Structure formats: structure tokens, C-alpha cells
Coordinates of N, CA and C in Angstrom, one line a residue:
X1 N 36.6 -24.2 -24.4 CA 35.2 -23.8 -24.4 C 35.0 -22.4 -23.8
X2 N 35.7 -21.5 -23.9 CA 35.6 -20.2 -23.6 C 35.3 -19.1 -24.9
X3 N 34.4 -18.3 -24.4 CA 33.7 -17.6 -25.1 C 33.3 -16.2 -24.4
X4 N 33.9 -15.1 -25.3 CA 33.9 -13.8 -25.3 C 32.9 -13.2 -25.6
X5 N 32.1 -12.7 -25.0 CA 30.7 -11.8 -25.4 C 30.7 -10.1 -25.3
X6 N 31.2 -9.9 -26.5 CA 31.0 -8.1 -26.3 C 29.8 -7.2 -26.7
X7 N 29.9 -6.3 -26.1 CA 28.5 -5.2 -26.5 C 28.7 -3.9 -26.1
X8 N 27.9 -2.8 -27.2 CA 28.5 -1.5 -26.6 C 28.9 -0.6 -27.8
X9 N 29.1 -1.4 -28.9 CA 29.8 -0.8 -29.9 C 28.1 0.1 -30.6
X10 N 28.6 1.0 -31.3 CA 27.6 1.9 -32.3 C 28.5 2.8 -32.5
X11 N 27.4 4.1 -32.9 CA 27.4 5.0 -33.6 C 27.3 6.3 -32.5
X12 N 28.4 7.0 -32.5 CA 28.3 8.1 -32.0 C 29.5 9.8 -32.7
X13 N 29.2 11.1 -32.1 CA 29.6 12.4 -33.1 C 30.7 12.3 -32.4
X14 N 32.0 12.9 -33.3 CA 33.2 12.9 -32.9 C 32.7 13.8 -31.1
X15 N 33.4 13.3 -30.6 CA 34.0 14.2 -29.3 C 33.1 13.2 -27.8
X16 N 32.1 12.3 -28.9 CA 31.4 11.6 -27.7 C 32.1 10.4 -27.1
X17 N 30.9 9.7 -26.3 CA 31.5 8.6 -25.5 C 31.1 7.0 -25.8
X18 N 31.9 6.1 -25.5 CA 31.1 5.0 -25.5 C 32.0 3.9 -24.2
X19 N 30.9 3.2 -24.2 CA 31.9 1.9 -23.3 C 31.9 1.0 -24.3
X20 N 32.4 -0.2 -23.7 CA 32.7 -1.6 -24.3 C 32.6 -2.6 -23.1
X21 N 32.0 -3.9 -23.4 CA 31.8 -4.7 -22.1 C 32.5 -6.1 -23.1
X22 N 33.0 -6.8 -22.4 CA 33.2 -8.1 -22.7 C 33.5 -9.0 -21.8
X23 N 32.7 -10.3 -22.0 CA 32.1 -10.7 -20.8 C 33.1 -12.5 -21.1
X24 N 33.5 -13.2 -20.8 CA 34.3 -14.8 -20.5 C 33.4 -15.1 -19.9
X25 N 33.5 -16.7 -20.9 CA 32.5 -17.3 -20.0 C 33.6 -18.7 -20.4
X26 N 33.3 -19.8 -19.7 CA 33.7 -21.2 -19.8 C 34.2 -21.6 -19.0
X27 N 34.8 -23.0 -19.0 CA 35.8 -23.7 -17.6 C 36.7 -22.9 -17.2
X28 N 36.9 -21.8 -16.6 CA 38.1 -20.8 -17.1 C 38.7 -20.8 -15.3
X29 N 39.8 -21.5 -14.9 CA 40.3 -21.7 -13.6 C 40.7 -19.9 -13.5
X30 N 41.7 -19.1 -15.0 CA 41.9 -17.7 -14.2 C 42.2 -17.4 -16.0
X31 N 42.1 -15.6 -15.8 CA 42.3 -14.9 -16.7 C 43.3 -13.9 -16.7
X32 N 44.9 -14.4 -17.1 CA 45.9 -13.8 -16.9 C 45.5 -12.1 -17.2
X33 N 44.9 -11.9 -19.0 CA 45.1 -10.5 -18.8 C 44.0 -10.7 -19.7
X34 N 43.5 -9.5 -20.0 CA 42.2 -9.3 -20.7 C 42.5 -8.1 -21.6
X35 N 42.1 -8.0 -22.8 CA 42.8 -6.7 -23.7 C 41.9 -6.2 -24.5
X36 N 41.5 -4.9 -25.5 CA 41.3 -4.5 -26.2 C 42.0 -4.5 -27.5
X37 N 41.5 -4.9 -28.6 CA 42.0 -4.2 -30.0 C 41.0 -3.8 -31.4
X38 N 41.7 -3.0 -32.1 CA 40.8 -2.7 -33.2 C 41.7 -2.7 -34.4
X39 N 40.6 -2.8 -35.6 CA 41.3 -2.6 -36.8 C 40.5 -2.1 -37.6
X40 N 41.3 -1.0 -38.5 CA 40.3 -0.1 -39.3 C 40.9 -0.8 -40.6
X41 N 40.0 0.2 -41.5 CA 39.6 -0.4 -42.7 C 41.1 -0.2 -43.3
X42 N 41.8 -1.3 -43.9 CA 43.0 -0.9 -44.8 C 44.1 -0.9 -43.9
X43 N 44.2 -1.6 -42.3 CA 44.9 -1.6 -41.5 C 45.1 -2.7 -41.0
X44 N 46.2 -3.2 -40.0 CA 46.3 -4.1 -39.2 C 45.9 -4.2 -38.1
X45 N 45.2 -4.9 -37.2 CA 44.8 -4.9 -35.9 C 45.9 -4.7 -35.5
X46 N 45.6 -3.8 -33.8 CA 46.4 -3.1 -33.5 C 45.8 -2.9 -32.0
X47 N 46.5 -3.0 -31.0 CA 46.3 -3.0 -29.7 C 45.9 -1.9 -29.2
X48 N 45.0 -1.9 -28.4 CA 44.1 -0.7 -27.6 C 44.5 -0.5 -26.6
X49 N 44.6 -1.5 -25.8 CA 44.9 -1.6 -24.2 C 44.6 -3.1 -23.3
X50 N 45.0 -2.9 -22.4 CA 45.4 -4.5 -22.2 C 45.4 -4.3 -20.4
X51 N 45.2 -4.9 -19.7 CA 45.1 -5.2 -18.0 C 45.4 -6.7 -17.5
X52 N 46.0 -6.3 -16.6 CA 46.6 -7.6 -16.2 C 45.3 -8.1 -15.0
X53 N 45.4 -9.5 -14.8 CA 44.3 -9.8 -13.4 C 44.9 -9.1 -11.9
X54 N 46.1 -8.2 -12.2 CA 46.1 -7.9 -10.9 C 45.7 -6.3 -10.9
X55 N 45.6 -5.8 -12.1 CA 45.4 -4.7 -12.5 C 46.1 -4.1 -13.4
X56 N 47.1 -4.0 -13.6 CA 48.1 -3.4 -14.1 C 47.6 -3.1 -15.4
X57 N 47.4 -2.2 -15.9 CA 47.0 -1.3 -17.2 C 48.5 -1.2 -18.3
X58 N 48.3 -1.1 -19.5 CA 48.9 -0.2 -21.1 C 48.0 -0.3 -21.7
X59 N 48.2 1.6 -22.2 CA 47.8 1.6 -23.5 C 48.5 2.1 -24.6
X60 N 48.1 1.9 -25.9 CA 48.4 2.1 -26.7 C 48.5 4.2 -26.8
X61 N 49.5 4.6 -27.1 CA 49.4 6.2 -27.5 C 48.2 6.9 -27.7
X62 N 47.5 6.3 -28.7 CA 46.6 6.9 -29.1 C 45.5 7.1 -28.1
X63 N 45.6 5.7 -27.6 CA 44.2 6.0 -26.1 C 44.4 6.3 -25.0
X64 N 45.7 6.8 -24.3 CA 46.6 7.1 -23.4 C 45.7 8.4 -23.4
X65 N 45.3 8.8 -22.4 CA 44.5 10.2 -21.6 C 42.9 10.6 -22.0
X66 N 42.5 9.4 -23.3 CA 41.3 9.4 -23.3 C 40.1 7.9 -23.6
X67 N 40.9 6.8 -23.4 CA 40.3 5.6 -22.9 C 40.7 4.8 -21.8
X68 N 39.8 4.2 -21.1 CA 40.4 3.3 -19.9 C 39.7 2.0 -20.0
X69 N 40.4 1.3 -19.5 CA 40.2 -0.4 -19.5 C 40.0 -0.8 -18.3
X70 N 39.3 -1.1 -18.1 CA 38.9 -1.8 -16.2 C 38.3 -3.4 -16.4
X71 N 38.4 -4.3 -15.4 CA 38.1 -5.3 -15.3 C 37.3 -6.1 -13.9
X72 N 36.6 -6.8 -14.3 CA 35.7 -7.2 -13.1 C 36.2 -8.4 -12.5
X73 N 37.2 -9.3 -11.8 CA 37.4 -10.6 -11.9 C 36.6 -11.6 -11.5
X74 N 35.7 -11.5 -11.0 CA 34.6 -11.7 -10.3 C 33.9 -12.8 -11.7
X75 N 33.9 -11.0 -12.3 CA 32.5 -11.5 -13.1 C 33.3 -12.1 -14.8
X76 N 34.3 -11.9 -14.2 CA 35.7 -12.5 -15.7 C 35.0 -11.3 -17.1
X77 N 35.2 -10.4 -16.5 CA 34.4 -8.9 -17.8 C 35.5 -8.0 -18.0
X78 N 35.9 -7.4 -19.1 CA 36.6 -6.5 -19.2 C 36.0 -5.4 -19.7
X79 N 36.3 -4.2 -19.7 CA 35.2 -2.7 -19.9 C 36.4 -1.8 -20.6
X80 N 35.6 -1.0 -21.9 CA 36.8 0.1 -22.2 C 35.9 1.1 -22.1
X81 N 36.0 2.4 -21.3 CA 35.3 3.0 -21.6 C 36.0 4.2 -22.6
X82 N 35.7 5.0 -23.7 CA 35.9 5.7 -24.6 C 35.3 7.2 -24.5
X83 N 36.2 8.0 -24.5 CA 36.1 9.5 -24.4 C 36.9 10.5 -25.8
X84 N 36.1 11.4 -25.2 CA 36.9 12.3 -26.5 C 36.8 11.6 -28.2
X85 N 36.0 10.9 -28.3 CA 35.9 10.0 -29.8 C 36.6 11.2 -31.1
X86 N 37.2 10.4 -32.2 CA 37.5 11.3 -32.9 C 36.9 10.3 -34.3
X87 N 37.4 10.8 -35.4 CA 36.8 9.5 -36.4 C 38.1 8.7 -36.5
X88 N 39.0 9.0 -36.3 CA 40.6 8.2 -36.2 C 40.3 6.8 -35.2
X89 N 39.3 6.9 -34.5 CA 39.0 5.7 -33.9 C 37.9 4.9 -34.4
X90 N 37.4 5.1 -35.3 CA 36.4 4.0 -36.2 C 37.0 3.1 -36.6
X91 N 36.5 1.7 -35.9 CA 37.0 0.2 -36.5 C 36.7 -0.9 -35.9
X92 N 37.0 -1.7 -35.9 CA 36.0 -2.8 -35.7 C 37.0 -3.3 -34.1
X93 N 36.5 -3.1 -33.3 CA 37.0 -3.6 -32.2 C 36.9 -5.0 -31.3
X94 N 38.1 -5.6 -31.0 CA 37.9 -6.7 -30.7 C 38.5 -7.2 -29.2
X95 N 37.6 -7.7 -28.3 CA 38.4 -8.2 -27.1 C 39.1 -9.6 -27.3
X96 N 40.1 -9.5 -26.1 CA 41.0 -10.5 -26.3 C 41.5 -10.9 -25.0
X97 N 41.2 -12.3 -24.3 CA 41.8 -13.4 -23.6 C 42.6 -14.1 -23.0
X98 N 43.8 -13.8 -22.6 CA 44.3 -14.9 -21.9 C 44.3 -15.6 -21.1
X99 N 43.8 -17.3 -21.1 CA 43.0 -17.8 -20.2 C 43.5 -19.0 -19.9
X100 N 43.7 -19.7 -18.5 CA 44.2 -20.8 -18.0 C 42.6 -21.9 -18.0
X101 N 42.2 -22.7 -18.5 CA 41.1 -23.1 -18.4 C 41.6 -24.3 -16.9
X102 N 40.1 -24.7 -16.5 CA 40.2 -25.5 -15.3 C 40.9 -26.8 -15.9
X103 N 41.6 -27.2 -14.5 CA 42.7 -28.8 -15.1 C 43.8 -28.8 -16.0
X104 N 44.0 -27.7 -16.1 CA 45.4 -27.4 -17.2 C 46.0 -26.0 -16.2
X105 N 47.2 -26.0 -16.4 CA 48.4 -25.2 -16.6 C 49.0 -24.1 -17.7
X106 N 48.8 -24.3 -18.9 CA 49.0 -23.7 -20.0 C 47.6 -22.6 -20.2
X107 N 48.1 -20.9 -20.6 CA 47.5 -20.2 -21.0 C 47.3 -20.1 -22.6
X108 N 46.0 -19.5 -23.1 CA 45.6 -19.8 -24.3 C 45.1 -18.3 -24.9
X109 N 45.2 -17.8 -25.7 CA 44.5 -17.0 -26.1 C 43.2 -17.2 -27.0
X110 N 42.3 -16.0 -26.8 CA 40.7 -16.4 -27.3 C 40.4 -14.8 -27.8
X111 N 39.9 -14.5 -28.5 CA 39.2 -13.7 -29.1 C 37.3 -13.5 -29.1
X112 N 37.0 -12.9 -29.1 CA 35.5 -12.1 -29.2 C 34.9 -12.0 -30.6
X113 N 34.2 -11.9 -31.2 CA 33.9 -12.0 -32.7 C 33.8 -10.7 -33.4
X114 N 34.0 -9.0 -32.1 CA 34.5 -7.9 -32.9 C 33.5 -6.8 -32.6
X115 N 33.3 -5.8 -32.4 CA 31.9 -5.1 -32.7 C 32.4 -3.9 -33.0
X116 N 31.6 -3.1 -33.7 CA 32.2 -1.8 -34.8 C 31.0 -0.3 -33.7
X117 N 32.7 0.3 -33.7 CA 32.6 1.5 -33.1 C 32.8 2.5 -34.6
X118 N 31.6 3.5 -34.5 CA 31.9 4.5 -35.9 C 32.0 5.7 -35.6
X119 N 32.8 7.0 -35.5 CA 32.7 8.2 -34.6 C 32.3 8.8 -36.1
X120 N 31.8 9.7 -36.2 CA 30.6 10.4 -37.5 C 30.2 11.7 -37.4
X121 N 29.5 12.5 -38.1 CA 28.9 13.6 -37.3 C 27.9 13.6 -38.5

């Protein structure tokens, strides 16, 4: 019963900014790691970046020196924020879960339902 709620995604000119929020919600005892991904048109989803609950950060090349991933554990939220937009980063972006729910042992993965970032001018 865990459920990913993202927001944040639109429309902005190459070189601008955006965040991304994605919010867990459910019986969720802990949230091993919390990730970003996207996929563009005529591509494979493809990893953004990823944080561990103790912090620990990767990213993927492309967003190495101009996105960051931060997480709230508190509030079980993960945040990307995006800089330097180019249109090479237009696609449908998706957060991603790994989650121990309460009363179990075994981690699960869960997904978000996607929200589309478009860089444009």
C-alpha cells in the first residue's frame, strides 16, 4: 500500500531550473533508497540519480554537476532539483522506491506514475 506522489514537472527554456518532489506515503517501517528516472521518447528508462537513507548520492553522467537529489526521511520525500536544463533532458520522469513496509523484512520496489519535464525555447 505505498504510494509515490510527484510534482514539479512542466515547461521551462533551455538553461532554466526546475525541482521535483516525491512524496511515500503507506505502512512504510523504512526507505532503503529513493531514486530518480526518466525516459524520452524512442528510449529506455534510464537512471537519474538515486540516494541512499543514509545519504549517499549517484548520478548518472549526464546529471553529475548539474542536478541534485536530496531527501527528507522524516517526511519519506525525495527532491531533484535541476539546473542548467538543456532539451537533451526532456522526458517523462519517474520516482522510484525501495521500501521495507511495516511487519515485514523484505524490500520492494514502487514507482510514481511519471511527470513530464520539457526544456523548449
Amino acid at each position: 500500500q505505498v504510494q509515490l506522489e510527484e510534482s514539479g514537472g512542466g515547461l521551462v527554456q533551455p538553461g532554466g531550473s526546475l525541482s521535483l518532489s516525491c512524496a511515500a506515503s503507506g505502512t512504510i517501517f523504512n526507505i532503503n533508497a529513493m531514486g530518480w528516472y526518466r525516459q524520452a521518447p524512442g528510449k529506455q528508462r534510464e537512471l537519474v540519480a538515486t540516494i541512499l537513507d543514509g545519504g549517499i548520492t549517484n548520478y548518472a553522467d549526464s546529471a553529475e554537476g548539474r542536478f541534485t537529489i536530496s531527501r527528507d526521511n522524516a517526511k519519506n520525500t525525495a527532491y531533484l532539483q535541476m539546473n542548467s536544463l538543456t532539451p537533451e533532458d526532456t522526458a517523462d520522469y519517474y520516482c522510484n522506491a525501495i521500501v521495507v513496509l511495516e511487519y515485514t523484512t523484505t524490500a520492494r520496489s514502487y514507482w510514481g506514475q511519471g511527470t513530464q519535464v520539457t526544456v523548449s525555447s
